[in-house]
XYZ file of C-alpha atoms in Angstrom:
767
model
C 23.111 -4.264 -25.067
C 22.222 -2.772 -21.943
C 24.712 -3.310 -19.212
C 22.146 -5.100 -16.906
C 21.144 -7.626 -19.471
C 24.752 -8.743 -20.319
C 25.836 -8.982 -16.731
C 22.843 -11.185 -16.281
C 23.495 -13.184 -18.957
C 27.259 -13.795 -17.816
C 26.148 -14.435 -14.560
C 23.792 -17.041 -15.638
C 27.041 -19.244 -16.647
C 28.155 -19.571 -12.969
C 26.003 -22.218 -11.947
C 28.002 -24.329 -9.747
C 29.716 -22.998 -5.950
C 33.263 -24.706 -5.046
C 36.388 -23.255 -4.553
C 39.700 -25.323 -4.752
C 39.833 -25.764 -1.105
C 37.728 -25.668 2.097
C 38.704 -25.901 5.616
C 36.767 -25.675 9.081
C 36.259 -27.120 12.495
C 33.770 -29.299 14.638
C 33.480 -30.376 18.023
C 33.978 -33.985 18.179
C 33.022 -36.875 20.620
C 36.635 -38.113 21.036
C 37.008 -41.725 19.605
C 38.539 -44.338 21.078
C 41.865 -44.929 19.022
C 44.385 -47.657 19.255
C 47.605 -47.989 16.951
C 49.414 -51.447 16.999
C 52.298 -51.464 19.247
C 50.962 -48.336 21.408
C 47.597 -48.781 22.203
C 45.097 -46.429 23.141
C 45.831 -42.921 22.178
C 44.765 -39.887 24.638
C 43.660 -36.695 22.865
C 44.874 -34.191 22.863
C 48.127 -35.881 22.017
C 50.529 -36.149 24.651
C 54.561 -35.999 24.099
C 55.431 -39.348 25.584
C 52.592 -41.044 23.104
C 53.994 -38.919 20.411
C 57.381 -40.750 20.881
C 55.503 -43.791 21.104
C 53.891 -43.474 17.768
C 57.179 -41.914 15.653
C 58.876 -45.477 17.268
C 56.167 -47.744 15.650
C 56.159 -45.093 12.213
C 58.205 -44.960 8.992
C 59.641 -42.256 7.218
C 57.026 -41.151 4.556
C 58.379 -41.423 1.189
C 57.073 -39.000 -1.604
C 56.611 -39.597 -5.510
C 58.797 -38.650 -8.216
C 57.168 -39.689 -11.336
C 57.115 -43.392 -11.149
C 59.348 -43.725 -8.495
C 58.533 -43.643 -4.628
C 61.685 -42.110 -2.590
C 62.641 -40.807 0.789
C 64.261 -37.765 1.057
C 64.094 -35.805 4.555
C 65.066 -32.644 2.372
C 61.672 -32.884 0.846
C 59.548 -34.530 2.840
C 59.999 -34.997 6.759
C 57.317 -36.433 8.500
C 56.256 -39.947 9.989
C 53.366 -42.259 8.545
C 51.364 -44.920 10.121
C 49.240 -47.497 7.704
C 45.706 -47.683 8.311
C 45.807 -51.599 9.021
C 47.365 -50.542 12.057
C 44.715 -48.339 12.974
C 41.610 -49.035 14.589
C 38.981 -46.293 15.395
C 35.537 -46.636 17.695
C 32.274 -46.655 15.203
C 31.629 -43.317 16.935
C 34.053 -41.612 14.612
C 31.959 -42.435 11.250
C 29.683 -39.890 12.529
C 32.056 -36.990 12.547
C 33.789 -38.059 9.687
C 30.242 -38.210 7.573
C 29.772 -34.580 9.070
C 33.112 -33.546 7.811
C 32.553 -34.927 4.578
C 29.104 -33.285 3.891
C 30.848 -29.575 4.692
C 33.721 -30.521 2.749
C 31.440 -31.414 -0.224
C 29.702 -28.137 0.372
C 32.891 -26.178 0.129
C 34.602 -27.906 -2.791
C 31.309 -27.407 -4.488
C 30.894 -31.359 -5.312
C 27.414 -33.168 -5.458
C 26.552 -36.752 -5.285
C 28.130 -39.661 -3.350
C 31.747 -39.262 -2.070
C 33.469 -41.604 -0.376
C 36.378 -41.056 2.053
C 38.824 -43.456 1.768
C 41.425 -43.749 5.042
C 45.186 -43.466 3.692
C 47.118 -42.635 6.484
C 47.903 -41.548 9.763
C 51.007 -38.700 9.561
C 52.776 -37.554 12.761
C 54.281 -34.312 12.227
C 57.165 -33.877 15.311
C 59.126 -30.858 15.594
C 61.035 -29.743 12.515
C 58.315 -32.329 10.149
C 57.566 -30.542 7.048
C 56.654 -31.241 3.155
C 57.871 -28.939 0.425
C 55.464 -28.073 -2.619
C 54.033 -31.153 -4.332
C 50.965 -32.420 -6.212
C 48.990 -35.438 -4.664
C 49.304 -38.490 -7.266
C 45.861 -40.589 -7.684
C 46.266 -42.883 -4.710
C 43.180 -44.566 -5.810
C 40.527 -45.136 -8.733
C 38.031 -42.352 -8.659
C 40.391 -40.057 -6.073
C 39.414 -36.319 -7.105
C 40.852 -34.451 -3.762
C 42.478 -35.012 -0.301
C 41.179 -34.568 2.960
C 43.348 -34.189 6.126
C 42.060 -33.806 9.849
C 43.930 -32.781 12.440
C 42.772 -34.540 15.609
C 43.264 -32.752 18.837
C 47.428 -31.884 19.484
C 49.694 -29.478 20.973
C 52.029 -27.835 18.133
C 53.095 -24.619 16.505
C 53.595 -24.060 12.881
C 52.818 -26.942 10.603
C 50.442 -24.210 8.301
C 49.012 -25.668 5.362
C 49.404 -23.756 2.319
C 47.475 -24.769 -1.055
C 47.922 -23.000 -4.419
C 45.554 -23.334 -7.317
C 46.533 -20.860 -10.431
C 47.359 -17.490 -9.292
C 45.767 -18.057 -5.728
C 47.287 -19.029 -2.595
C 45.449 -20.211 0.791
C 47.461 -20.247 3.967
C 45.591 -22.566 6.553
C 46.575 -22.798 9.935
C 44.444 -25.869 11.244
C 45.923 -25.673 15.108
C 42.836 -25.427 17.634
C 43.516 -24.822 21.020
C 40.401 -26.492 21.978
C 41.057 -30.101 23.213
C 37.585 -31.531 21.853
C 38.046 -29.967 18.590
C 39.033 -31.452 15.155
C 40.253 -29.169 12.587
C 40.018 -30.180 8.610
C 40.823 -29.127 5.504
C 40.155 -30.466 1.681
C 41.826 -29.469 -1.536
C 41.361 -30.608 -5.269
C 44.083 -33.020 -6.436
C 45.429 -30.995 -9.157
C 46.504 -28.337 -6.381
C 49.980 -27.850 -5.179
C 50.196 -27.740 -1.386
C 53.226 -27.667 1.469
C 53.142 -28.228 5.145
C 55.549 -25.490 7.082
C 57.668 -26.517 9.562
C 56.342 -27.673 12.573
C 58.068 -25.617 15.263
C 57.335 -27.205 18.729
C 54.888 -30.247 19.590
C 53.672 -32.826 17.600
C 50.984 -32.842 15.069
C 48.445 -36.090 14.655
C 47.034 -36.054 11.441
C 44.505 -38.484 9.475
C 44.522 -38.154 5.691
C 41.498 -39.652 3.910
C 41.484 -39.894 -0.516
C 37.885 -38.522 -1.622
C 36.657 -40.953 -3.989
C 34.172 -40.755 -6.791
C 32.053 -44.270 -7.283
C 33.895 -46.116 -10.628
C 33.076 -44.750 -13.863
C 31.729 -41.818 -12.484
C 32.778 -38.101 -13.532
C 35.007 -37.003 -11.567
C 34.742 -33.061 -10.033
C 37.249 -30.292 -10.542
C 37.287 -26.877 -8.925
C 35.024 -24.571 -10.695
C 37.078 -22.055 -13.001
C 35.220 -18.971 -13.949
C 38.278 -17.117 -14.727
C 36.324 -16.151 -18.300
C 33.482 -15.204 -16.546
C 35.196 -12.959 -14.237
C 37.131 -11.349 -16.842
C 34.020 -10.378 -18.842
C 32.316 -9.148 -15.964
C 35.061 -7.343 -14.805
C 35.656 -5.730 -18.611
C 31.827 -5.124 -18.393
C 31.714 -3.061 -14.825
C 34.809 -1.052 -16.499
C 33.236 -0.135 -19.395
C 29.817 0.877 -17.218
C 32.065 2.748 -14.800
C 33.788 4.494 -17.410
C 30.433 5.392 -19.396
C 29.161 6.842 -15.807
C 31.857 9.554 -16.350
C 30.118 11.329 -19.180
C 27.621 13.854 -18.391
C 25.359 12.427 -21.233
C 25.493 8.932 -19.774
C 21.927 7.370 -19.278
C 23.097 3.933 -17.655
C 21.410 3.053 -13.943
C 23.390 4.626 -11.017
C 23.473 1.134 -9.591
C 22.852 -2.570 -10.341
C 20.497 -4.772 -8.699
C 20.831 -8.591 -9.049
C 17.922 -10.808 -7.383
C 19.445 -13.826 -5.862
C 18.276 -17.558 -6.552
C 17.261 -18.485 -3.182
C 15.038 -17.091 -0.825
C 16.310 -15.552 2.465
C 15.074 -14.085 5.807
C 16.114 -10.743 6.916
C 18.395 -12.727 9.395
C 20.063 -14.701 6.510
C 21.103 -11.556 4.807
C 24.867 -12.576 4.943
C 27.241 -13.650 2.221
C 28.251 -16.432 4.692
C 24.649 -17.708 4.629
C 24.143 -17.720 0.397
C 23.052 -20.735 -0.571
C 24.174 -22.930 -4.310
C 24.749 -20.649 -7.090
C 24.142 -17.546 -5.156
C 27.175 -18.261 -3.441
C 29.585 -18.936 -6.642
C 28.100 -15.531 -8.531
C 28.866 -13.754 -5.308
C 32.531 -14.827 -5.070
C 32.747 -13.979 -9.148
C 31.095 -10.708 -8.586
C 33.513 -10.133 -5.349
C 36.776 -10.627 -7.805
C 35.211 -8.651 -10.711
C 33.924 -5.637 -9.002
C 37.616 -5.342 -7.105
C 39.428 -5.502 -10.380
C 36.899 -2.970 -12.056
C 36.812 -0.240 -8.839
C 33.423 -0.940 -8.141
C 31.426 -1.569 -4.960
C 29.443 -4.694 -3.871
C 26.998 -5.474 -1.339
C 24.482 -7.814 -0.268
C 21.015 -6.190 0.605
C 17.096 -7.073 1.353
C 14.771 -6.308 -1.402
C 11.665 -5.025 -0.017
C 8.463 -4.094 -2.086
C 4.897 -2.992 -1.043
C 2.265 -2.592 -2.933
C -1.579 -1.545 -2.375
C -4.365 -0.501 -4.768
C -7.973 -1.529 -5.898
C -9.426 -5.169 -5.958
C -12.359 -6.666 -7.798
C -14.793 -8.854 -5.837
C -15.244 -12.146 -7.952
C -17.442 -14.225 -5.595
C -21.174 -14.400 -4.875
C -22.064 -11.048 -3.139
C -24.528 -12.433 -0.774
C -23.044 -14.985 0.083
C -19.932 -13.218 1.025
C -22.122 -10.768 2.940
C -24.067 -14.043 4.765
C -20.257 -15.198 5.508
C -19.539 -11.910 7.065
C -22.248 -11.888 9.393
C -21.719 -15.435 10.302
C -20.256 -16.540 14.021
C -17.048 -18.318 12.133
C -16.352 -15.224 10.067
C -12.840 -15.477 11.641
C -12.215 -19.087 10.207
C -13.210 -18.014 6.333
C -10.613 -15.329 6.264
C -8.760 -17.477 3.738
C -11.541 -18.742 1.593
C -12.624 -15.125 1.548
C -9.473 -14.055 -0.412
C -10.447 -16.373 -3.209
C -13.489 -14.455 -3.801
C -10.966 -11.106 -5.073
C -8.657 -10.676 -7.408
C -6.017 -7.914 -8.023
C -6.931 -4.915 -9.829
C -4.660 -1.860 -10.352
C -1.993 -1.209 -8.207
C -2.226 2.518 -7.130
C 1.019 2.809 -4.582
C 4.456 1.092 -4.683
C 7.493 1.508 -2.824
C 10.694 -0.668 -3.533
C 13.797 -0.235 -1.262
C 16.802 -1.902 -0.228
C 18.005 -2.525 3.051
C 19.680 -4.841 5.613
C 23.430 -3.877 3.846
C 26.051 -6.320 4.414
C 29.590 -5.844 2.742
C 31.476 -8.873 1.440
C 33.872 -8.750 4.474
C 30.620 -9.618 6.658
C 30.714 -6.159 8.090
C 27.134 -4.113 7.912
C 26.784 -1.265 5.919
C 25.227 2.009 7.375
C 23.559 2.867 4.550
C 19.890 2.421 5.628
C 17.151 2.299 3.583
C 17.702 2.747 -0.329
C 14.967 3.396 -3.270
C 15.679 1.292 -6.315
C 14.390 1.462 -9.698
C 13.018 -0.906 -12.386
C 15.899 0.117 -14.885
C 18.405 -0.726 -12.144
C 17.238 -4.573 -11.872
C 19.509 -6.813 -13.524
C 18.252 -8.312 -15.785
C 15.384 -5.883 -16.632
C 11.930 -7.669 -15.303
C 14.119 -9.794 -13.056
C 10.956 -9.548 -10.417
C 7.980 -9.434 -12.519
C 7.182 -13.039 -11.939
C 7.928 -12.903 -7.902
C 5.140 -14.573 -5.974
C 4.200 -12.041 -2.983
C 5.078 -13.096 0.554
C 1.718 -12.190 1.773
C -1.307 -10.685 0.458
C -4.217 -9.131 1.914
C -7.976 -8.300 1.091
C -9.897 -5.935 2.582
C -13.813 -5.573 1.706
C -15.402 -2.311 0.317
C -16.433 -0.208 3.278
C -18.571 3.194 3.147
C -17.625 4.806 -0.173
C -13.971 2.980 -0.348
C -14.110 -0.087 -2.851
C -12.413 -3.009 -2.243
C -8.554 -2.984 -1.711
C -5.556 -5.177 -1.403
C -1.949 -5.420 -0.100
C 1.048 -7.599 -0.604
C 4.651 -7.517 0.118
C 7.604 -9.377 -1.382
C 11.155 -9.651 0.155
C 14.123 -10.865 -1.808
C 17.514 -10.685 -1.454
C 19.865 -8.973 -3.954
C 23.512 -8.442 -4.768
C 24.278 -4.368 -5.615
C 26.843 -2.847 -7.559
C 27.950 0.561 -8.209
C 30.987 2.144 -9.440
C 33.541 3.348 -6.937
C 33.730 6.841 -8.397
C 29.985 7.129 -7.865
C 29.546 5.941 -4.562
C 28.280 9.306 -3.581
C 26.069 9.795 -6.329
C 24.306 6.255 -5.206
C 24.245 7.248 -1.663
C 22.249 10.759 -2.864
C 19.556 8.240 -3.992
C 18.848 7.368 -0.336
C 17.944 11.128 0.362
C 18.315 13.405 2.620
C 17.910 11.221 5.514
C 21.194 9.560 4.973
C 23.110 12.429 2.766
C 22.616 15.336 5.320
C 24.115 13.626 8.260
C 26.904 12.237 6.099
C 27.929 15.750 4.604
C 27.511 17.214 8.168
C 30.101 14.675 9.622
C 32.565 14.863 6.607
C 32.637 19.005 6.960
C 33.032 18.657 10.827
C 36.120 16.231 10.167
C 37.293 18.559 7.427
C 37.166 21.417 9.631
C 38.952 19.912 12.462
C 41.756 18.360 10.142
C 42.826 21.841 9.314
C 43.163 20.375 5.984
C 42.829 22.955 2.836
C 39.807 22.798 0.577
C 41.926 21.149 -2.414
C 42.244 18.176 0.047
C 40.212 14.340 -0.524
C 37.794 14.926 2.269
C 36.839 18.325 1.047
C 36.414 17.370 -2.339
C 34.315 14.328 -1.297
C 32.031 16.745 0.676
C 31.849 19.123 -2.485
C 31.031 15.842 -4.771
C 28.429 14.985 -2.346
C 27.008 18.475 -1.777
C 26.323 18.725 -5.803
C 24.498 15.774 -6.451
C 21.989 16.545 -3.164
C 21.752 19.738 -4.951
C 20.863 18.450 -8.164
C 17.847 16.578 -6.478
C 16.973 18.860 -3.771
C 13.766 20.098 -5.288
C 11.732 18.723 -8.553
C 11.604 21.365 -10.976
C 8.285 23.076 -11.209
C 7.389 21.631 -7.882
C 9.603 23.717 -5.583
C 8.782 23.928 -1.934
C 10.329 24.524 1.210
C 12.413 21.629 2.976
C 13.390 21.952 6.869
C 16.391 20.890 6.200
C 17.911 23.696 4.555
C 19.434 25.317 7.572
C 21.601 22.381 8.609
C 22.373 21.877 4.652
C 23.708 25.564 4.565
C 25.578 25.216 7.946
C 27.331 22.541 6.511
C 28.283 24.406 2.844
C 29.265 27.065 5.323
C 31.442 25.268 7.456
C 33.433 23.976 4.572
C 33.110 27.277 2.907
C 32.081 26.161 -0.364
C 30.895 29.409 -1.875
C 30.307 27.880 -4.893
C 27.328 25.632 -3.609
C 26.326 28.352 -1.313
C 25.476 30.648 -4.514
C 24.097 27.409 -6.175
C 21.800 26.747 -3.649
C 20.649 30.187 -2.936
C 19.926 30.919 -6.622
C 18.563 28.024 -7.971
C 16.642 26.708 -4.548
C 16.028 29.810 -2.195
C 15.143 31.932 -5.087
C 13.053 29.393 -6.643
C 10.369 29.376 -3.923
C 11.891 26.616 -2.036
C 12.685 28.908 0.946
C 10.975 29.744 4.295
C 11.369 32.114 7.426
C 13.533 29.345 9.223
C 16.163 29.458 6.626
C 17.206 32.989 7.437
C 19.440 32.866 10.497
C 21.564 30.016 8.270
C 21.132 31.886 4.631
C 22.515 35.183 6.310
C 25.626 33.261 7.611
C 25.800 31.887 4.329
C 25.629 35.280 2.363
C 28.341 36.839 4.260
C 30.871 34.528 3.000
C 30.305 35.729 -0.785
C 31.511 38.977 -2.755
C 29.274 41.874 -1.623
C 28.257 42.315 -5.519
C 27.033 38.659 -5.559
C 25.427 38.653 -2.175
C 23.450 41.796 -2.989
C 22.440 39.980 -6.251
C 21.142 36.929 -4.607
C 18.971 38.444 -1.789
C 17.654 40.797 -4.674
C 16.880 37.448 -6.494
C 15.159 35.478 -3.199
C 13.116 38.265 -2.308
C 11.636 38.643 -5.508
C 10.894 34.976 -6.001
C 9.318 34.881 -2.426
C 7.865 38.194 -1.695
C 4.096 37.264 -2.501
C 4.081 33.763 -1.584
C 6.081 34.418 1.993
C 6.298 37.775 2.521
C 6.442 37.139 6.293
C 10.127 35.456 5.433
C 10.988 38.299 3.164
C 10.502 40.651 6.296
C 12.733 38.820 8.611
C 15.400 38.385 6.051
C 15.368 42.286 5.187
C 15.838 42.986 8.999
C 18.550 40.414 9.477
C 20.493 41.345 6.456
C 20.234 45.392 6.894
C 21.292 44.656 10.641
C 24.313 43.084 9.245
C 24.840 45.643 6.221
C 24.550 48.651 8.440
C 27.730 47.030 10.456
C 29.684 46.935 7.197
C 28.448 50.314 6.044
C 26.735 48.964 2.436
C 22.846 49.191 3.608
C 22.383 51.233 0.378
C 23.174 48.371 -1.418
C 20.045 46.794 -0.193
C 17.741 49.528 -1.470
C 16.616 47.803 -4.879
C 15.715 44.473 -2.870
C 13.606 46.534 -0.251
C 11.891 48.374 -2.857
C 10.994 44.733 -4.623
C 9.463 43.833 -1.268
C 7.155 47.208 -0.792
C 6.074 46.727 -4.503
C 4.616 43.281 -3.870
C 2.636 44.613 -0.937
C -0.642 43.169 -1.081
C -3.859 45.022 -1.451
C -4.214 46.894 -4.793
C -6.314 44.540 -6.982
C -4.554 46.448 -9.979
C -1.584 43.978 -9.002
C -3.050 40.717 -9.045
C -2.552 40.097 -12.606
C 1.399 40.253 -12.362
C 1.031 37.886 -9.545
C 0.355 34.196 -10.215
C -0.067 33.625 -6.370
C -2.916 36.033 -6.375
C -4.735 35.445 -9.128
C -7.165 33.062 -7.272
C -8.002 35.040 -4.333
C -10.958 36.877 -4.129
C -10.913 38.401 -0.476
C -7.809 40.432 0.390
C -4.732 38.140 1.738
C -4.053 38.248 5.392
C -1.101 40.228 6.528
C 0.501 39.616 10.221
C 1.339 42.481 12.157
C 4.879 40.592 12.702
C 5.335 41.132 8.666
C 4.445 45.198 9.542
C 6.997 45.497 12.269
C 10.078 43.496 10.500
C 9.361 45.419 7.166
C 9.253 48.926 8.684
C 12.518 47.785 10.729
C 14.182 46.751 7.915
C 13.076 50.048 5.576
C 14.256 52.283 8.325
C 17.540 50.670 8.269
C 17.841 50.902 4.222
C 15.543 53.753 2.805
C 13.613 55.502 5.380
C 11.473 57.032 2.299
C 10.583 53.418 1.240
C 9.008 53.019 4.718
C 7.334 56.211 4.229
C 5.791 55.246 1.261
C 5.042 51.470 2.489
C 2.845 53.240 5.180
C 0.847 55.462 2.698
C 0.124 52.559 0.637
C -0.812 50.335 3.803
C -3.106 53.219 4.805
C -4.461 53.213 1.718
C -6.177 49.505 1.664
C -7.312 49.169 4.847
C -9.183 45.850 3.864
C -6.165 44.495 3.811
C -4.390 45.794 6.411
C -6.932 46.750 9.290
C -6.219 48.694 12.103
C -7.360 46.592 14.977
C -5.966 43.057 13.583
C -2.726 44.571 11.428
C -1.729 48.072 12.128
C -2.234 48.878 15.736
C -0.476 45.722 16.737
C 2.098 46.499 14.666
C 2.711 50.233 15.858
C 2.669 49.015 19.660
C 5.383 46.481 18.681
C 7.285 49.278 16.755
C 7.272 51.499 19.933
C 9.583 49.529 21.584
C 12.331 50.400 19.050
C 14.055 53.318 19.720
C 15.123 53.832 16.245
C 11.672 53.757 15.193
C 10.193 55.832 16.712
C 11.342 58.979 15.325
C 10.947 57.414 12.060
C 8.328 60.009 9.689
C 6.652 56.661 8.338
C 6.196 55.412 12.249
C 4.479 58.770 13.216
C 2.115 58.602 10.240
C 1.313 55.265 11.676
C 0.888 55.909 14.987
C -1.118 58.928 14.400
C -3.268 57.184 11.644
C -3.720 54.263 15.104
C -4.305 56.996 17.361
C -7.069 58.826 15.246
C -8.978 55.358 15.053
C -8.865 54.736 18.564
C -10.315 58.222 19.880
C -13.181 58.070 17.109
C -14.244 54.859 18.925
C -13.737 56.040 22.380
C -15.538 59.026 21.631
C -18.470 56.676 21.018
C -21.452 56.886 23.891
C -20.809 53.717 26.199
C -24.309 53.051 27.876
C -26.080 50.096 28.548
C -29.369 49.083 26.719
C -32.337 51.056 28.310
C -35.200 47.898 26.881
C -34.960 44.689 25.173
C -34.370 46.023 21.730
C -31.609 44.337 20.144
C -29.867 44.617 16.663
C -32.444 42.647 14.586
C -30.842 42.532 11.247
C -30.075 38.936 10.395
C -28.893 37.562 6.716
C -31.493 35.066 6.437
C -35.155 36.006 5.445
C -37.117 32.831 5.917
C -40.382 32.955 7.855
C -38.282 31.449 10.964
C -36.063 34.137 10.981
C -38.452 36.743 10.036
C -39.926 36.075 13.447
C -36.662 35.975 15.161
C -36.146 39.786 13.502
C -39.592 40.640 15.327
C -38.237 39.512 18.616
C -35.135 41.015 18.238
C -36.746 44.569 17.789
C -39.425 44.213 20.313
C -38.103 46.219 23.188
C -40.353 44.709 25.818
C -39.902 40.721 25.037
C -36.695 39.412 26.849
C -37.512 35.641 25.747
C -39.261 33.526 22.950
C -39.663 29.834 22.513
C -39.559 28.695 19.106
C -41.513 25.130 18.781
C -40.221 23.384 15.704
C -38.903 20.137 14.121
C -35.179 19.625 15.233
C -33.996 20.839 11.628
C -35.846 24.234 11.994
C -34.681 24.778 15.443
C -30.937 24.259 14.481
C -31.514 26.482 11.616
C -32.472 29.442 13.911
C -29.502 28.858 15.994
C -26.964 28.870 13.598
C -28.325 32.136 12.157
C -28.490 33.567 15.721
C -24.789 32.090 16.250
C -23.679 33.537 12.497
C -25.050 37.133 13.003
C -23.735 37.709 16.486
C -26.989 38.019 17.956
C -27.495 38.913 21.768
C -29.164 35.840 22.570
C -28.984 32.550 24.416
C -30.160 29.525 23.597
C -31.354 26.545 25.387
C -33.854 23.603 24.517
C -36.870 22.947 25.935
C -37.359 18.853 26.249
C -40.894 18.957 27.122
C -43.924 18.053 24.888
C -43.624 17.764 21.084
C -42.135 19.627 19.422
C -39.334 20.545 21.484
C -39.039 24.436 22.165
C -35.729 26.746 21.709
C -35.434 28.990 24.550
C -34.245 32.195 23.083
C -33.055 34.889 25.695
C -31.870 38.135 25.216
C -28.463 39.044 26.832
C -26.107 41.983 26.648
C -23.181 40.714 24.912
C -22.798 43.580 22.503
C -22.697 46.032 24.878
C -20.144 43.797 27.359
C -18.058 43.831 24.133
C -18.009 47.362 23.953
C -17.078 47.994 27.337
C -14.128 45.303 26.985
C -13.059 47.217 23.745
C -13.432 50.589 25.395
C -10.722 49.461 28.146
C -8.468 47.986 25.452
C -8.602 51.001 23.225
C -8.040 53.535 26.244
C -4.741 51.021 27.235
C -3.386 51.128 23.700
C -3.769 55.002 23.358
C -1.996 55.398 26.396
C 0.819 52.980 24.853
C 1.034 54.985 21.540
C 1.191 58.449 23.271
C-alpha cells in the first residue's frame, strides 16, 4: 500500500483534539471577594491580608486510600471552604470564559460544570508532593486551578501523564491578570515550594452531568507509533536510487484557513490533534514537518450553455454590471489547459516561519491520493468569447496542509522549489564554508555538494537543453567550493549538451582551470563541438579566453583539436548542411557577426596560425555567408587594433581582400545624374507598376501623379519602397480618387557619396 494511503488512514483515526492539561491567562475585571473573618480581599493579595487569610484557614489534608490525613511533610498549604467565601456576580462571566478555554484545551465537548471546591493559600514554604486527585463529586473528570493576582515566587505546578511532563509557572506580573491550569483527574501532579510571598488560588472540580460519558485525555500513542513506523520505512526507502515514492507528502487539513491563519496555533478541531500526533511522529522518524498554504490556479476553455441572443442582449443592456453573477450560470467548465499548484506561507511547529518561498507539488504527493479532487473552488470567473478566442474560465483554490519529508531528503525537496530558491541557498552555504576554513569533508561542504548534485540532476530536461542565465552563479558557487566533480559534471552534461551561452564563459574558464589539464582540454573540445553550430559566437569567445590562459601556461598546443572543430563547423558550404541538424532547415546563408570573426582569428592566432589561414580562405570562398561590407571589413578594422594579429599571414590575406574590394568601388565614377532617368527595373509587372517603370526611365519627367483607389496606391508605394527607387511619395487628397504624387530624387547618388566617404576612411585605416 502507498505511504500516502497508509498515512492518511492512520491519521483518520485521530478525531479529537485534547491534551492531558491546558493552561492560560486572561485579563479580568477584579471581582469583589469577601471571606468570613477577613472581609473584602484586595487584589493583588497584600501580605497583611495573606496573614489574615491564614488565620481563618485550616491545614489542607490529603487522601491516602480511605483515609484523610494532615502531614506537612506531604502537603503544606492552607485551605478555606467555599461556604466561607462570597464572590460578586461579575466572576461568573470570567469563570465561564475560563471553562470554555479549558474545554478546548482538554478536547472536551458538551456541558461542563465548574464546581467551587476550595480556596487554597500558599505562603512561603508551601508545597504539595506528587499525587492524584480523587473523585470529589459525581461526574468529576478534571481539576481547574485559578491563580488570582498575587505576589510570590516559586510554586510551579508540575503535571505528569504517562511519559510526558509539563512544568507550569502560573505567576503573572500584571495585577489584572488571572492565570489558570486544568488537568485530567488521573494525572499525577505536584506543587513546588513557594519561595517567597503568598499565592491565592481558587480550585474547581470540573464535572459532567450525571450519567453522561466522562471524557479522558485523548491517547493516540498507537496511532503515533504507527505513523512513526510508516515514516521510518518511507525514509529508509528513499535511500535507494530505485525508490519511486514521493519526495514529500502533502496532507490537506479539514478546516478552511485564510493566509493569515496558517499557523500551528490557529488550527481547529481534529486538525490540531493530527498536527500534534504528527509533530511527535515526525520527530521520532527524523522527518521534517511544516504547515503550508496550498494554492491552485486553473484556467481553460468554457462552454456556453445559455441562450446566445439573450446573453448578447444582457451584455449590451445598461444593467450589465448587475448581471455578472447570472451570466456565470450560462457557462460550464470545459477543458483545463493550464494548472499551477504551489505551497507557500510555510510555518514550523515552533511557530516560526520557514523561508522556503513557493514550492510546486505533484498530484502523487497528496495524502491520500486524490485528496483535493472534490475541493470546491474559492473563486471562478468566466470570460465570454472575444474575436477568434472562445469562452474561457479561471478558478482558484486555497487550503492549508501539513507537509512532511525525510530529514535526510531535505535538500532534494528544497530542489523542487527551483533555482530561485536553491541557487541563493547554495551560494550562501559556499560562502559560509569558505569563511569557516573547513575542509572538503566538513558537514557544511558535504551539504553544499549534495545540494549541487540535486540541482544538476534537474538543471535541464533531457532533449530540451537551453541556456540558463543562472549558469555563471552556479559555476561561481562550485568554484568557491572547489567541487571539481560537479564542475566536470556540469560542463560535460549541461554546457557540452547545449545549455550554454556566451555569458557563461568568464565563469566557465575559471571552473576549467580547477580541473586536471587533460580533462580540461577534453571538456573544451566537447563544449565547442556541442555548440559550434548553434552558438558560434559563444564558442569563438571561449576560444579566445581559454587560449589566453593556455598561452601563459605554455599549453596552447593542447587546444588545436578544439580550434579545428570550430573551423570545421564554419557555415557557408552547402555540403556541410546535412551534417548539422541546426542548419538543415535554413534556405539562406546563416548570419555571421563580425565579432565572431575577430574572436575566431584572435584565438586561432594564439593556438595555430595555419588554422587561421585556413579559416580566412574558407570565408573568402563563401562571400554570401561572409559579405565583405557587413562582416569581413568590420572584422578586419577591429583586428588592426591588435598588434599580435597585424603580422599574421591570415590577417594580411583578409586585409588585402578588403582593400581590393574597397579600391574597386572607389575607382567607379561618381557623378550626379544628368537628367531624370532613374533605375527602372522593379519586381512587380502589373499594369500599375509597368507605368511606374516607364516613369522611372523617362529622362524628362520629374513627377508623376497616379490616381487610383487606395489599395492600388498603397501597392505602388510599397513596390517603390521595396525596390529602393529614387522616388518620394505624397498623397494628393483632392478629387476622387486621390492621387499618389511620385517625385524623383537623387537618393542613390547620395548613398554612393556617403559610401565613397566611408570607403576612403576604411581604406586609410586598413593600409
